[in-house]
């Protein structure tokens, strides 16, 4: 092991964070914590702290957060449900108040839905309601909230099983629906594959779709839409 390798066995010399991505694209680089060692995460967090650069970590399991050195963990705003952590936060985006909502078919979809909501919050989009447990098996629950949802310009919808929520929601509201298929479901639901195909084959025009369980990606798409508008 070289001198540049951490004592826990993970090289950090290759780390090269894209600090300028936000200026180029409107959405800065986030850290996908899954698959990274504590040492690697500590290096990135330390660099962000030195620069005073806000940082978002996704897919950070509670055990991995606890494994970080106290100096790296201390400044975090950590949320176990979404598995996200903030180091600092961006100021409120002008014109973003009341722009977005996150809609989840069931409580099992909350980790992915919460990831989307927390990503928006980190990037300065405030007042983002998370409307949960409104799947089509109890359609009345969605209909009770539809007037509220019609006030939002963009809605991130998270659903597993057969993914029926995407078409139903998009047929009721004027805002853009970003579909996030979740890996929730039994058997032939195939870990989100059926919900993904349902979203792509939606008969409601204008539904856009991101990858399975990709709440972060859906939030980034919403951010770019808000920036463009």
PDB file of N, CA and C in Angstrom, residues 23-129:
ATOM      1  N   UNK A  23     -21.722  26.163 -11.638  1.00  0.00           N
ATOM      2  CA  UNK A  23     -21.614  27.348 -12.487  1.00  0.00           C
ATOM      3  C   UNK A  23     -21.843  26.996 -13.945  1.00  0.00           C
ATOM      4  N   UNK A  24     -21.391  25.795 -14.358  1.00  0.00           N
ATOM      5  CA  UNK A  24     -21.537  25.396 -15.757  1.00  0.00           C
ATOM      6  C   UNK A  24     -22.949  24.954 -16.096  1.00  0.00           C
ATOM      7  N   UNK A  25     -23.566  24.209 -15.184  1.00  0.00           N
ATOM      8  CA  UNK A  25     -24.808  23.507 -15.529  1.00  0.00           C
ATOM      9  C   UNK A  25     -26.019  23.941 -14.725  1.00  0.00           C
ATOM     10  N   UNK A  26     -25.801  24.682 -13.641  1.00  0.00           N
ATOM     11  CA  UNK A  26     -26.917  25.077 -12.795  1.00  0.00           C
ATOM     12  C   UNK A  26     -27.171  24.127 -11.643  1.00  0.00           C
ATOM     13  N   UNK A  27     -26.596  22.934 -11.694  1.00  0.00           N
ATOM     14  CA  UNK A  27     -26.732  21.962 -10.601  1.00  0.00           C
ATOM     15  C   UNK A  27     -25.355  21.381 -10.328  1.00  0.00           C
ATOM     16  N   UNK A  28     -24.853  21.594  -9.124  1.00  0.00           N
ATOM     17  CA  UNK A  28     -23.514  21.146  -8.788  1.00  0.00           C
ATOM     18  C   UNK A  28     -23.424  19.651  -8.565  1.00  0.00           C
ATOM     19  N   UNK A  29     -22.194  19.164  -8.506  1.00  0.00           N
ATOM     20  CA  UNK A  29     -21.960  17.737  -8.267  1.00  0.00           C
ATOM     21  C   UNK A  29     -22.361  17.365  -6.848  1.00  0.00           C
ATOM     22  N   UNK A  30     -22.993  16.224  -6.713  1.00  0.00           N
ATOM     23  CA  UNK A  30     -23.291  15.644  -5.410  1.00  0.00           C
ATOM     24  C   UNK A  30     -22.397  14.422  -5.218  1.00  0.00           C
ATOM     25  N   UNK A  31     -22.317  13.956  -3.997  1.00  0.00           N
ATOM     26  CA  UNK A  31     -21.490  12.795  -3.676  1.00  0.00           C
ATOM     27  C   UNK A  31     -22.392  11.578  -3.487  1.00  0.00           C
ATOM     28  N   UNK A  32     -22.259  10.600  -4.367  1.00  0.00           N
ATOM     29  CA  UNK A  32     -22.935   9.320  -4.181  1.00  0.00           C
ATOM     30  C   UNK A  32     -22.111   8.525  -3.172  1.00  0.00           C
ATOM     31  N   UNK A  33     -22.602   8.453  -1.944  1.00  0.00           N
ATOM     32  CA  UNK A  33     -21.809   7.857  -0.871  1.00  0.00           C
ATOM     33  C   UNK A  33     -21.700   6.340  -0.993  1.00  0.00           C
ATOM     34  N   UNK A  34     -22.696   5.716  -1.578  1.00  0.00           N
ATOM     35  CA  UNK A  34     -22.685   4.266  -1.724  1.00  0.00           C
ATOM     36  C   UNK A  34     -21.454   3.821  -2.496  1.00  0.00           C
ATOM     37  N   UNK A  35     -20.719   2.875  -1.938  1.00  0.00           N
ATOM     38  CA  UNK A  35     -19.525   2.353  -2.584  1.00  0.00           C
ATOM     39  C   UNK A  35     -18.249   3.088  -2.245  1.00  0.00           C
ATOM     40  N   UNK A  36     -18.365   4.210  -1.558  1.00  0.00           N
ATOM     41  CA  UNK A  36     -17.173   4.958  -1.152  1.00  0.00           C
ATOM     42  C   UNK A  36     -16.807   4.603   0.281  1.00  0.00           C
ATOM     43  N   UNK A  37     -15.522   4.608   0.552  1.00  0.00           N
ATOM     44  CA  UNK A  37     -15.057   4.328   1.911  1.00  0.00           C
ATOM     45  C   UNK A  37     -15.214   5.566   2.783  1.00  0.00           C
ATOM     46  N   UNK A  38     -15.135   5.361   4.084  1.00  0.00           N
ATOM     47  CA  UNK A  38     -15.181   6.490   5.011  1.00  0.00           C
ATOM     48  C   UNK A  38     -14.043   7.455   4.725  1.00  0.00           C
ATOM     49  N   UNK A  39     -12.865   6.919   4.403  1.00  0.00           N
ATOM     50  CA  UNK A  39     -11.712   7.780   4.129  1.00  0.00           C
ATOM     51  C   UNK A  39     -11.950   8.667   2.915  1.00  0.00           C
ATOM     52  N   UNK A  40     -12.530   8.096   1.869  1.00  0.00           N
ATOM     53  CA  UNK A  40     -12.800   8.868   0.664  1.00  0.00           C
ATOM     54  C   UNK A  40     -13.823   9.974   0.939  1.00  0.00           C
ATOM     55  N   UNK A  41     -14.867   9.625   1.672  1.00  0.00           N
ATOM     56  CA  UNK A  41     -15.881  10.628   2.015  1.00  0.00           C
ATOM     57  C   UNK A  41     -15.292  11.735   2.882  1.00  0.00           C
ATOM     58  N   UNK A  42     -14.416  11.359   3.794  1.00  0.00           N
ATOM     59  CA  UNK A  42     -13.805  12.358   4.673  1.00  0.00           C
ATOM     60  C   UNK A  42     -12.945  13.344   3.890  1.00  0.00           C
ATOM     61  N   UNK A  43     -12.246  12.857   2.866  1.00  0.00           N
ATOM     62  CA  UNK A  43     -11.429  13.745   2.041  1.00  0.00           C
ATOM     63  C   UNK A  43     -12.317  14.760   1.320  1.00  0.00           C
ATOM     64  N   UNK A  44     -13.395  14.285   0.709  1.00  0.00           N
ATOM     65  CA  UNK A  44     -14.287  15.177  -0.031  1.00  0.00           C
ATOM     66  C   UNK A  44     -14.942  16.179   0.900  1.00  0.00           C
ATOM     67  N   UNK A  45     -15.438  15.703   2.041  1.00  0.00           N
ATOM     68  CA  UNK A  45     -16.074  16.600   3.010  1.00  0.00           C
ATOM     69  C   UNK A  45     -15.074  17.634   3.511  1.00  0.00           C
ATOM     70  N   UNK A  46     -13.831  17.188   3.770  1.00  0.00           N
ATOM     71  CA  UNK A  46     -12.807  18.119   4.244  1.00  0.00           C
ATOM     72  C   UNK A  46     -12.495  19.193   3.216  1.00  0.00           C
ATOM     73  N   UNK A  47     -12.430  18.809   1.935  1.00  0.00           N
ATOM     74  CA  UNK A  47     -12.174  19.782   0.880  1.00  0.00           C
ATOM     75  C   UNK A  47     -13.323  20.785   0.773  1.00  0.00           C
ATOM     76  N   UNK A  48     -14.552  20.298   0.863  1.00  0.00           N
ATOM     77  CA  UNK A  48     -15.708  21.190   0.796  1.00  0.00           C
ATOM     78  C   UNK A  48     -15.726  22.156   1.977  1.00  0.00           C
ATOM     79  N   UNK A  49     -15.394  21.645   3.146  1.00  0.00           N
ATOM     80  CA  UNK A  49     -15.379  22.477   4.343  1.00  0.00           C
ATOM     81  C   UNK A  49     -14.320  23.573   4.229  1.00  0.00           C
ATOM     82  N   UNK A  50     -13.160  23.218   3.721  1.00  0.00           N
ATOM     83  CA  UNK A  50     -12.082  24.202   3.542  1.00  0.00           C
ATOM     84  C   UNK A  50     -12.486  25.312   2.569  1.00  0.00           C
ATOM     85  N   UNK A  51     -13.221  24.949   1.540  1.00  0.00           N
ATOM     86  CA  UNK A  51     -13.629  25.911   0.524  1.00  0.00           C
ATOM     87  C   UNK A  51     -14.887  26.688   0.922  1.00  0.00           C
ATOM     88  N   UNK A  52     -15.560  26.236   1.981  1.00  0.00           N
ATOM     89  CA  UNK A  52     -16.854  26.820   2.317  1.00  0.00           C
ATOM     90  C   UNK A  52     -17.892  26.504   1.250  1.00  0.00           C
ATOM     91  N   UNK A  53     -17.760  25.340   0.643  1.00  0.00           N
ATOM     92  CA  UNK A  53     -18.596  24.935  -0.483  1.00  0.00           C
ATOM     93  C   UNK A  53     -19.714  24.017   0.021  1.00  0.00           C
ATOM     94  N   UNK A  54     -20.987  24.381  -0.163  1.00  0.00           N
ATOM     95  CA  UNK A  54     -22.065  23.477   0.247  1.00  0.00           C
ATOM     96  C   UNK A  54     -21.947  22.131  -0.468  1.00  0.00           C
ATOM     97  N   UNK A  55     -22.304  21.067   0.225  1.00  0.00           N
ATOM     98  CA  UNK A  55     -22.120  19.729  -0.323  1.00  0.00           C
ATOM     99  C   UNK A  55     -23.328  18.868   0.016  1.00  0.00           C
ATOM    100  N   UNK A  56     -23.786  18.109  -0.973  1.00  0.00           N
ATOM    101  CA  UNK A  56     -24.878  17.161  -0.780  1.00  0.00           C
ATOM    102  C   UNK A  56     -24.346  15.748  -0.953  1.00  0.00           C
ATOM    103  N   UNK A  57     -24.626  14.889   0.008  1.00  0.00           N
ATOM    104  CA  UNK A  57     -24.291  13.475  -0.094  1.00  0.00           C
ATOM    105  C   UNK A  57     -25.578  12.682  -0.201  1.00  0.00           C
ATOM    106  N   UNK A  58     -25.614  11.730  -1.146  1.00  0.00           N
ATOM    107  CA  UNK A  58     -26.781  10.874  -1.313  1.00  0.00           C
ATOM    108  C   UNK A  58     -26.397   9.423  -1.034  1.00  0.00           C
ATOM    109  N   UNK A  59     -27.411   8.613  -0.763  1.00  0.00           N
ATOM    110  CA  UNK A  59     -27.242   7.183  -0.464  1.00  0.00           C
ATOM    111  C   UNK A  59     -26.197   6.957   0.640  1.00  0.00           C
ATOM    112  N   UNK A  60     -26.305   7.788   1.658  1.00  0.00           N
ATOM    113  CA  UNK A  60     -25.413   7.649   2.802  1.00  0.00           C
ATOM    114  C   UNK A  60     -26.169   6.911   3.909  1.00  0.00           C
ATOM    115  N   UNK A  61     -25.895   5.633   4.030  1.00  0.00           N
ATOM    116  CA  UNK A  61     -26.561   4.832   5.053  1.00  0.00           C
ATOM    117  C   UNK A  61     -26.146   5.294   6.452  1.00  0.00           C
ATOM    118  N   UNK A  62     -27.022   5.046   7.414  1.00  0.00           N
ATOM    119  CA  UNK A  62     -26.763   5.496   8.782  1.00  0.00           C
ATOM    120  C   UNK A  62     -25.451   4.922   9.312  1.00  0.00           C
ATOM    121  N   UNK A  63     -25.184   3.646   9.022  1.00  0.00           N
ATOM    122  CA  UNK A  63     -23.942   3.021   9.498  1.00  0.00           C
ATOM    123  C   UNK A  63     -22.720   3.682   8.882  1.00  0.00           C
ATOM    124  N   UNK A  64     -22.823   4.067   7.594  1.00  0.00           N
ATOM    125  CA  UNK A  64     -21.704   4.735   6.931  1.00  0.00           C
ATOM    126  C   UNK A  64     -21.502   6.135   7.493  1.00  0.00           C
ATOM    127  N   UNK A  65     -22.585   6.809   7.833  1.00  0.00           N
ATOM    128  CA  UNK A  65     -22.475   8.136   8.445  1.00  0.00           C
ATOM    129  C   UNK A  65     -21.802   8.046   9.808  1.00  0.00           C
ATOM    130  N   UNK A  66     -22.157   7.017  10.559  1.00  0.00           N
ATOM    131  CA  UNK A  66     -21.560   6.827  11.883  1.00  0.00           C
ATOM    132  C   UNK A  66     -20.086   6.462  11.791  1.00  0.00           C
ATOM    133  N   UNK A  67     -19.680   5.853  10.673  1.00  0.00           N
ATOM    134  CA  UNK A  67     -18.286   5.442  10.516  1.00  0.00           C
ATOM    135  C   UNK A  67     -17.355   6.607  10.203  1.00  0.00           C
ATOM    136  N   UNK A  68     -17.913   7.757   9.842  1.00  0.00           N
ATOM    137  CA  UNK A  68     -17.075   8.912   9.548  1.00  0.00           C
ATOM    138  C   UNK A  68     -16.434   9.453  10.815  1.00  0.00           C
ATOM    139  N   UNK A  69     -15.275  10.031  10.659  1.00  0.00           N
ATOM    140  CA  UNK A  69     -14.610  10.664  11.796  1.00  0.00           C
ATOM    141  C   UNK A  69     -15.497  11.789  12.341  1.00  0.00           C
ATOM    142  N   UNK A  70     -15.497  12.010  13.665  1.00  0.00           N
ATOM    143  CA  UNK A  70     -16.369  13.038  14.254  1.00  0.00           C
ATOM    144  C   UNK A  70     -16.214  14.413  13.611  1.00  0.00           C
ATOM    145  N   UNK A  71     -15.007  14.805  13.212  1.00  0.00           N
ATOM    146  CA  UNK A  71     -14.803  16.124  12.620  1.00  0.00           C
ATOM    147  C   UNK A  71     -15.506  16.237  11.268  1.00  0.00           C
ATOM    148  N   UNK A  72     -15.613  15.114  10.543  1.00  0.00           N
ATOM    149  CA  UNK A  72     -16.302  15.125   9.260  1.00  0.00           C
ATOM    150  C   UNK A  72     -17.814  15.081   9.441  1.00  0.00           C
ATOM    151  N   UNK A  73     -18.257  14.377  10.470  1.00  0.00           N
ATOM    152  CA  UNK A  73     -19.690  14.171  10.691  1.00  0.00           C
ATOM    153  C   UNK A  73     -20.355  15.336  11.398  1.00  0.00           C
ATOM    154  N   UNK A  74     -19.604  16.055  12.187  1.00  0.00           N
ATOM    155  CA  UNK A  74     -20.174  17.088  13.062  1.00  0.00           C
ATOM    156  C   UNK A  74     -20.997  18.147  12.323  1.00  0.00           C
ATOM    157  N   UNK A  75     -20.547  18.659  11.144  1.00  0.00           N
ATOM    158  CA  UNK A  75     -21.318  19.732  10.510  1.00  0.00           C
ATOM    159  C   UNK A  75     -22.507  19.252   9.681  1.00  0.00           C
ATOM    160  N   UNK A  76     -22.769  17.944   9.656  1.00  0.00           N
ATOM    161  CA  UNK A  76     -23.796  17.395   8.788  1.00  0.00           C
ATOM    162  C   UNK A  76     -25.208  17.705   9.269  1.00  0.00           C
ATOM    163  N   UNK A  77     -26.080  17.913   8.314  1.00  0.00           N
ATOM    164  CA  UNK A  77     -27.522  17.795   8.508  1.00  0.00           C
ATOM    165  C   UNK A  77     -27.892  16.466   7.864  1.00  0.00           C
ATOM    166  N   UNK A  78     -28.065  15.429   8.682  1.00  0.00           N
ATOM    167  CA  UNK A  78     -28.272  14.074   8.159  1.00  0.00           C
ATOM    168  C   UNK A  78     -29.723  13.643   8.337  1.00  0.00           C
ATOM    169  N   UNK A  79     -30.265  13.002   7.308  1.00  0.00           N
ATOM    170  CA  UNK A  79     -31.621  12.471   7.350  1.00  0.00           C
ATOM    171  C   UNK A  79     -31.575  10.991   6.982  1.00  0.00           C
ATOM    172  N   UNK A  80     -31.960  10.152   7.933  1.00  0.00           N
ATOM    173  CA  UNK A  80     -31.818   8.708   7.739  1.00  0.00           C
ATOM    174  C   UNK A  80     -32.827   8.154   6.738  1.00  0.00           C
ATOM    175  N   UNK A  81     -34.025   8.738   6.659  1.00  0.00           N
ATOM    176  CA  UNK A  81     -35.043   8.210   5.742  1.00  0.00           C
ATOM    177  C   UNK A  81     -34.586   8.375   4.295  1.00  0.00           C
ATOM    178  N   UNK A  82     -34.143   9.573   3.939  1.00  0.00           N
ATOM    179  CA  UNK A  82     -33.698   9.830   2.566  1.00  0.00           C
ATOM    180  C   UNK A  82     -32.262   9.396   2.308  1.00  0.00           C
ATOM    181  N   UNK A  83     -31.528   9.101   3.381  1.00  0.00           N
ATOM    182  CA  UNK A  83     -30.108   8.749   3.313  1.00  0.00           C
ATOM    183  C   UNK A  83     -29.299   9.869   2.655  1.00  0.00           C
ATOM    184  N   UNK A  84     -29.635  11.103   3.018  1.00  0.00           N
ATOM    185  CA  UNK A  84     -28.918  12.265   2.491  1.00  0.00           C
ATOM    186  C   UNK A  84     -28.307  13.059   3.637  1.00  0.00           C
ATOM    187  N   UNK A  85     -27.246  13.788   3.309  1.00  0.00           N
ATOM    188  CA  UNK A  85     -26.603  14.670   4.278  1.00  0.00           C
ATOM    189  C   UNK A  85     -26.235  15.970   3.585  1.00  0.00           C
ATOM    190  N   UNK A  86     -26.408  17.067   4.294  1.00  0.00           N
ATOM    191  CA  UNK A  86     -25.989  18.376   3.817  1.00  0.00           C
ATOM    192  C   UNK A  86     -24.746  18.815   4.578  1.00  0.00           C
ATOM    193  N   UNK A  87     -23.841  19.436   3.885  1.00  0.00           N
ATOM    194  CA  UNK A  87     -22.798  20.249   4.509  1.00  0.00           C
ATOM    195  C   UNK A  87     -23.054  21.663   4.006  1.00  0.00           C
ATOM    196  N   UNK A  88     -23.690  22.481   4.810  1.00  0.00           N
ATOM    197  CA  UNK A  88     -24.140  23.784   4.348  1.00  0.00           C
ATOM    198  C   UNK A  88     -25.383  23.631   3.483  1.00  0.00           C
ATOM    199  N   UNK A  89     -25.801  24.733   2.868  1.00  0.00           N
ATOM    200  CA  UNK A  89     -27.031  24.736   2.091  1.00  0.00           C
ATOM    201  C   UNK A  89     -27.049  25.980   1.214  1.00  0.00           C
ATOM    202  N   UNK A  90     -27.694  25.875   0.060  1.00  0.00           N
ATOM    203  CA  UNK A  90     -27.771  27.021  -0.842  1.00  0.00           C
ATOM    204  C   UNK A  90     -28.899  27.956  -0.420  1.00  0.00           C
ATOM    205  N   UNK A  91     -28.769  29.243  -0.700  1.00  0.00           N
ATOM    206  CA  UNK A  91     -29.843  30.182  -0.358  1.00  0.00           C
ATOM    207  C   UNK A  91     -31.085  29.895  -1.187  1.00  0.00           C
ATOM    208  N   UNK A  92     -32.195  30.429  -0.740  1.00  0.00           N
ATOM    209  CA  UNK A  92     -33.461  30.187  -1.436  1.00  0.00           C
ATOM    210  C   UNK A  92     -33.393  30.686  -2.877  1.00  0.00           C
ATOM    211  N   UNK A  93     -33.883  29.847  -3.785  1.00  0.00           N
ATOM    212  CA  UNK A  93     -33.898  30.218  -5.201  1.00  0.00           C
ATOM    213  C   UNK A  93     -35.033  31.202  -5.449  1.00  0.00           C
ATOM    214  N   UNK A  94     -34.759  32.326  -6.074  1.00  0.00           N
ATOM    215  CA  UNK A  94     -35.825  33.273  -6.381  1.00  0.00           C
ATOM    216  C   UNK A  94     -36.905  32.636  -7.249  1.00  0.00           C
ATOM    217  N   UNK A  95     -38.147  32.848  -6.864  1.00  0.00           N
ATOM    218  CA  UNK A  95     -39.261  32.338  -7.656  1.00  0.00           C
ATOM    219  C   UNK A  95     -39.567  30.878  -7.468  1.00  0.00           C
ATOM    220  N   UNK A  96     -38.857  30.198  -6.557  1.00  0.00           N
ATOM    221  CA  UNK A  96     -39.072  28.754  -6.409  1.00  0.00           C
ATOM    222  C   UNK A  96     -40.102  28.406  -5.340  1.00  0.00           C
ATOM    223  N   UNK A  97     -40.483  29.367  -4.516  1.00  0.00           N
ATOM    224  CA  UNK A  97     -41.441  29.086  -3.443  1.00  0.00           C
ATOM    225  C   UNK A  97     -42.768  28.627  -4.031  1.00  0.00           C
ATOM    226  N   UNK A  98     -43.243  27.497  -3.574  1.00  0.00           N
ATOM    227  CA  UNK A  98     -44.509  26.969  -4.055  1.00  0.00           C
ATOM    228  C   UNK A  98     -44.465  26.363  -5.431  1.00  0.00           C
ATOM    229  N   UNK A  99     -43.258  26.161  -5.985  1.00  0.00           N
ATOM    230  CA  UNK A  99     -43.152  25.696  -7.371  1.00  0.00           C
ATOM    231  C   UNK A  99     -43.293  24.188  -7.507  1.00  0.00           C
ATOM    232  N   UNK A 100     -42.867  23.440  -6.494  1.00  0.00           N
ATOM    233  CA  UNK A 100     -42.752  21.991  -6.649  1.00  0.00           C
ATOM    234  C   UNK A 100     -43.423  21.248  -5.511  1.00  0.00           C
ATOM    235  N   UNK A 101     -43.771  20.006  -5.814  1.00  0.00           N
ATOM    236  CA  UNK A 101     -44.262  19.083  -4.791  1.00  0.00           C
ATOM    237  C   UNK A 101     -43.750  17.696  -5.132  1.00  0.00           C
ATOM    238  N   UNK A 102     -43.642  16.851  -4.114  1.00  0.00           N
ATOM    239  CA  UNK A 102     -43.262  15.453  -4.298  1.00  0.00           C
ATOM    240  C   UNK A 102     -44.450  14.599  -3.878  1.00  0.00           C
ATOM    241  N   UNK A 103     -44.817  13.650  -4.717  1.00  0.00           N
ATOM    242  CA  UNK A 103     -45.990  12.813  -4.487  1.00  0.00           C
ATOM    243  C   UNK A 103     -45.532  11.359  -4.445  1.00  0.00           C
ATOM    244  N   UNK A 104     -45.890  10.644  -3.393  1.00  0.00           N
ATOM    245  CA  UNK A 104     -45.473   9.247  -3.240  1.00  0.00           C
ATOM    246  C   UNK A 104     -46.691   8.348  -3.152  1.00  0.00           C
ATOM    247  N   UNK A 105     -46.675   7.268  -3.902  1.00  0.00           N
ATOM    248  CA  UNK A 105     -47.820   6.359  -3.925  1.00  0.00           C
ATOM    249  C   UNK A 105     -48.042   5.691  -2.568  1.00  0.00           C
ATOM    250  N   UNK A 106     -46.967   5.260  -1.918  1.00  0.00           N
ATOM    251  CA  UNK A 106     -47.101   4.563  -0.647  1.00  0.00           C
ATOM    252  C   UNK A 106     -45.983   4.928   0.300  1.00  0.00           C
ATOM    253  N   UNK A 107     -46.131   4.518   1.540  1.00  0.00           N
ATOM    254  CA  UNK A 107     -45.105   4.838   2.534  1.00  0.00           C
ATOM    255  C   UNK A 107     -43.791   4.126   2.233  1.00  0.00           C
ATOM    256  N   UNK A 108     -43.840   3.012   1.495  1.00  0.00           N
ATOM    257  CA  UNK A 108     -42.606   2.320   1.109  1.00  0.00           C
ATOM    258  C   UNK A 108     -41.787   3.120   0.105  1.00  0.00           C
ATOM    259  N   UNK A 109     -42.434   4.088  -0.541  1.00  0.00           N
ATOM    260  CA  UNK A 109     -41.743   4.941  -1.510  1.00  0.00           C
ATOM    261  C   UNK A 109     -41.086   6.160  -0.867  1.00  0.00           C
ATOM    262  N   UNK A 110     -41.257   6.335   0.436  1.00  0.00           N
ATOM    263  CA  UNK A 110     -40.780   7.554   1.094  1.00  0.00           C
ATOM    264  C   UNK A 110     -39.266   7.755   1.022  1.00  0.00           C
ATOM    265  N   UNK A 111     -38.425   6.712   1.107  1.00  0.00           N
ATOM    266  CA  UNK A 111     -36.983   6.974   0.978  1.00  0.00           C
ATOM    267  C   UNK A 111     -36.619   7.666  -0.329  1.00  0.00           C
ATOM    268  N   UNK A 112     -37.189   7.215  -1.441  1.00  0.00           N
ATOM    269  CA  UNK A 112     -36.887   7.824  -2.737  1.00  0.00           C
ATOM    270  C   UNK A 112     -37.521   9.207  -2.832  1.00  0.00           C
ATOM    271  N   UNK A 113     -38.774   9.324  -2.384  1.00  0.00           N
ATOM    272  CA  UNK A 113     -39.450  10.624  -2.409  1.00  0.00           C
ATOM    273  C   UNK A 113     -38.726  11.635  -1.536  1.00  0.00           C
ATOM    274  N   UNK A 114     -38.250  11.188  -0.384  1.00  0.00           N
ATOM    275  CA  UNK A 114     -37.542  12.092   0.523  1.00  0.00           C
ATOM    276  C   UNK A 114     -36.201  12.516  -0.050  1.00  0.00           C
ATOM    277  N   UNK A 115     -35.541  11.631  -0.803  1.00  0.00           N
ATOM    278  CA  UNK A 115     -34.301  12.003  -1.470  1.00  0.00           C
ATOM    279  C   UNK A 115     -34.551  13.152  -2.447  1.00  0.00           C
ATOM    280  N   UNK A 116     -35.641  13.070  -3.195  1.00  0.00           N
ATOM    281  CA  UNK A 116     -35.978  14.142  -4.131  1.00  0.00           C
ATOM    282  C   UNK A 116     -36.260  15.443  -3.388  1.00  0.00           C
ATOM    283  N   UNK A 117     -37.033  15.348  -2.348  1.00  0.00           N
ATOM    284  CA  UNK A 117     -37.392  16.559  -1.588  1.00  0.00           C
ATOM    285  C   UNK A 117     -36.173  17.196  -0.942  1.00  0.00           C
ATOM    286  N   UNK A 118     -35.307  16.389  -0.371  1.00  0.00           N
ATOM    287  CA  UNK A 118     -34.114  16.924   0.294  1.00  0.00           C
ATOM    288  C   UNK A 118     -33.149  17.536  -0.720  1.00  0.00           C
ATOM    289  N   UNK A 119     -33.073  16.963  -1.912  1.00  0.00           N
ATOM    290  CA  UNK A 119     -32.224  17.548  -2.952  1.00  0.00           C
ATOM    291  C   UNK A 119     -32.732  18.934  -3.324  1.00  0.00           C
ATOM    292  N   UNK A 120     -34.034  19.073  -3.492  1.00  0.00           N
ATOM    293  CA  UNK A 120     -34.613  20.385  -3.782  1.00  0.00           C
ATOM    294  C   UNK A 120     -34.331  21.361  -2.645  1.00  0.00           C
ATOM    295  N   UNK A 121     -34.493  20.891  -1.419  1.00  0.00           N
ATOM    296  CA  UNK A 121     -34.257  21.753  -0.256  1.00  0.00           C
ATOM    297  C   UNK A 121     -32.808  22.226  -0.216  1.00  0.00           C
ATOM    298  N   UNK A 122     -31.865  21.309  -0.474  1.00  0.00           N
ATOM    299  CA  UNK A 122     -30.446  21.669  -0.462  1.00  0.00           C
ATOM    300  C   UNK A 122     -30.152  22.770  -1.474  1.00  0.00           C
ATOM    301  N   UNK A 123     -30.803  22.698  -2.633  1.00  0.00           N
ATOM    302  CA  UNK A 123     -30.557  23.656  -3.703  1.00  0.00           C
ATOM    303  C   UNK A 123     -31.445  24.892  -3.604  1.00  0.00           C
ATOM    304  N   UNK A 124     -32.080  25.092  -2.460  1.00  0.00           N
ATOM    305  CA  UNK A 124     -32.753  26.352  -2.203  1.00  0.00           C
ATOM    306  C   UNK A 124     -34.207  26.418  -2.599  1.00  0.00           C
ATOM    307  N   UNK A 125     -34.821  25.265  -2.883  1.00  0.00           N
ATOM    308  CA  UNK A 125     -36.249  25.245  -3.186  1.00  0.00           C
ATOM    309  C   UNK A 125     -36.998  24.923  -1.903  1.00  0.00           C
ATOM    310  N   UNK A 126     -37.654  25.903  -1.366  1.00  0.00           N
ATOM    311  CA  UNK A 126     -38.349  25.750  -0.091  1.00  0.00           C
ATOM    312  C   UNK A 126     -39.838  25.452  -0.339  1.00  0.00           C
ATOM    313  N   UNK A 127     -40.530  25.154   0.735  1.00  0.00           N
ATOM    314  CA  UNK A 127     -41.973  24.912   0.665  1.00  0.00           C
ATOM    315  C   UNK A 127     -42.296  23.829  -0.352  1.00  0.00           C
ATOM    316  N   UNK A 128     -41.682  22.667  -0.170  1.00  0.00           N
ATOM    317  CA  UNK A 128     -41.953  21.524  -1.049  1.00  0.00           C
ATOM    318  C   UNK A 128     -42.714  20.476  -0.238  1.00  0.00           C
ATOM    319  N   UNK A 129     -44.043  20.404  -0.380  1.00  0.00           N
ATOM    320  CA  UNK A 129     -44.774  19.388   0.383  1.00  0.00           C
ATOM    321  C   UNK A 129     -44.483  17.994  -0.144  1.00  0.00           C
TER     322      UNK A 129
END
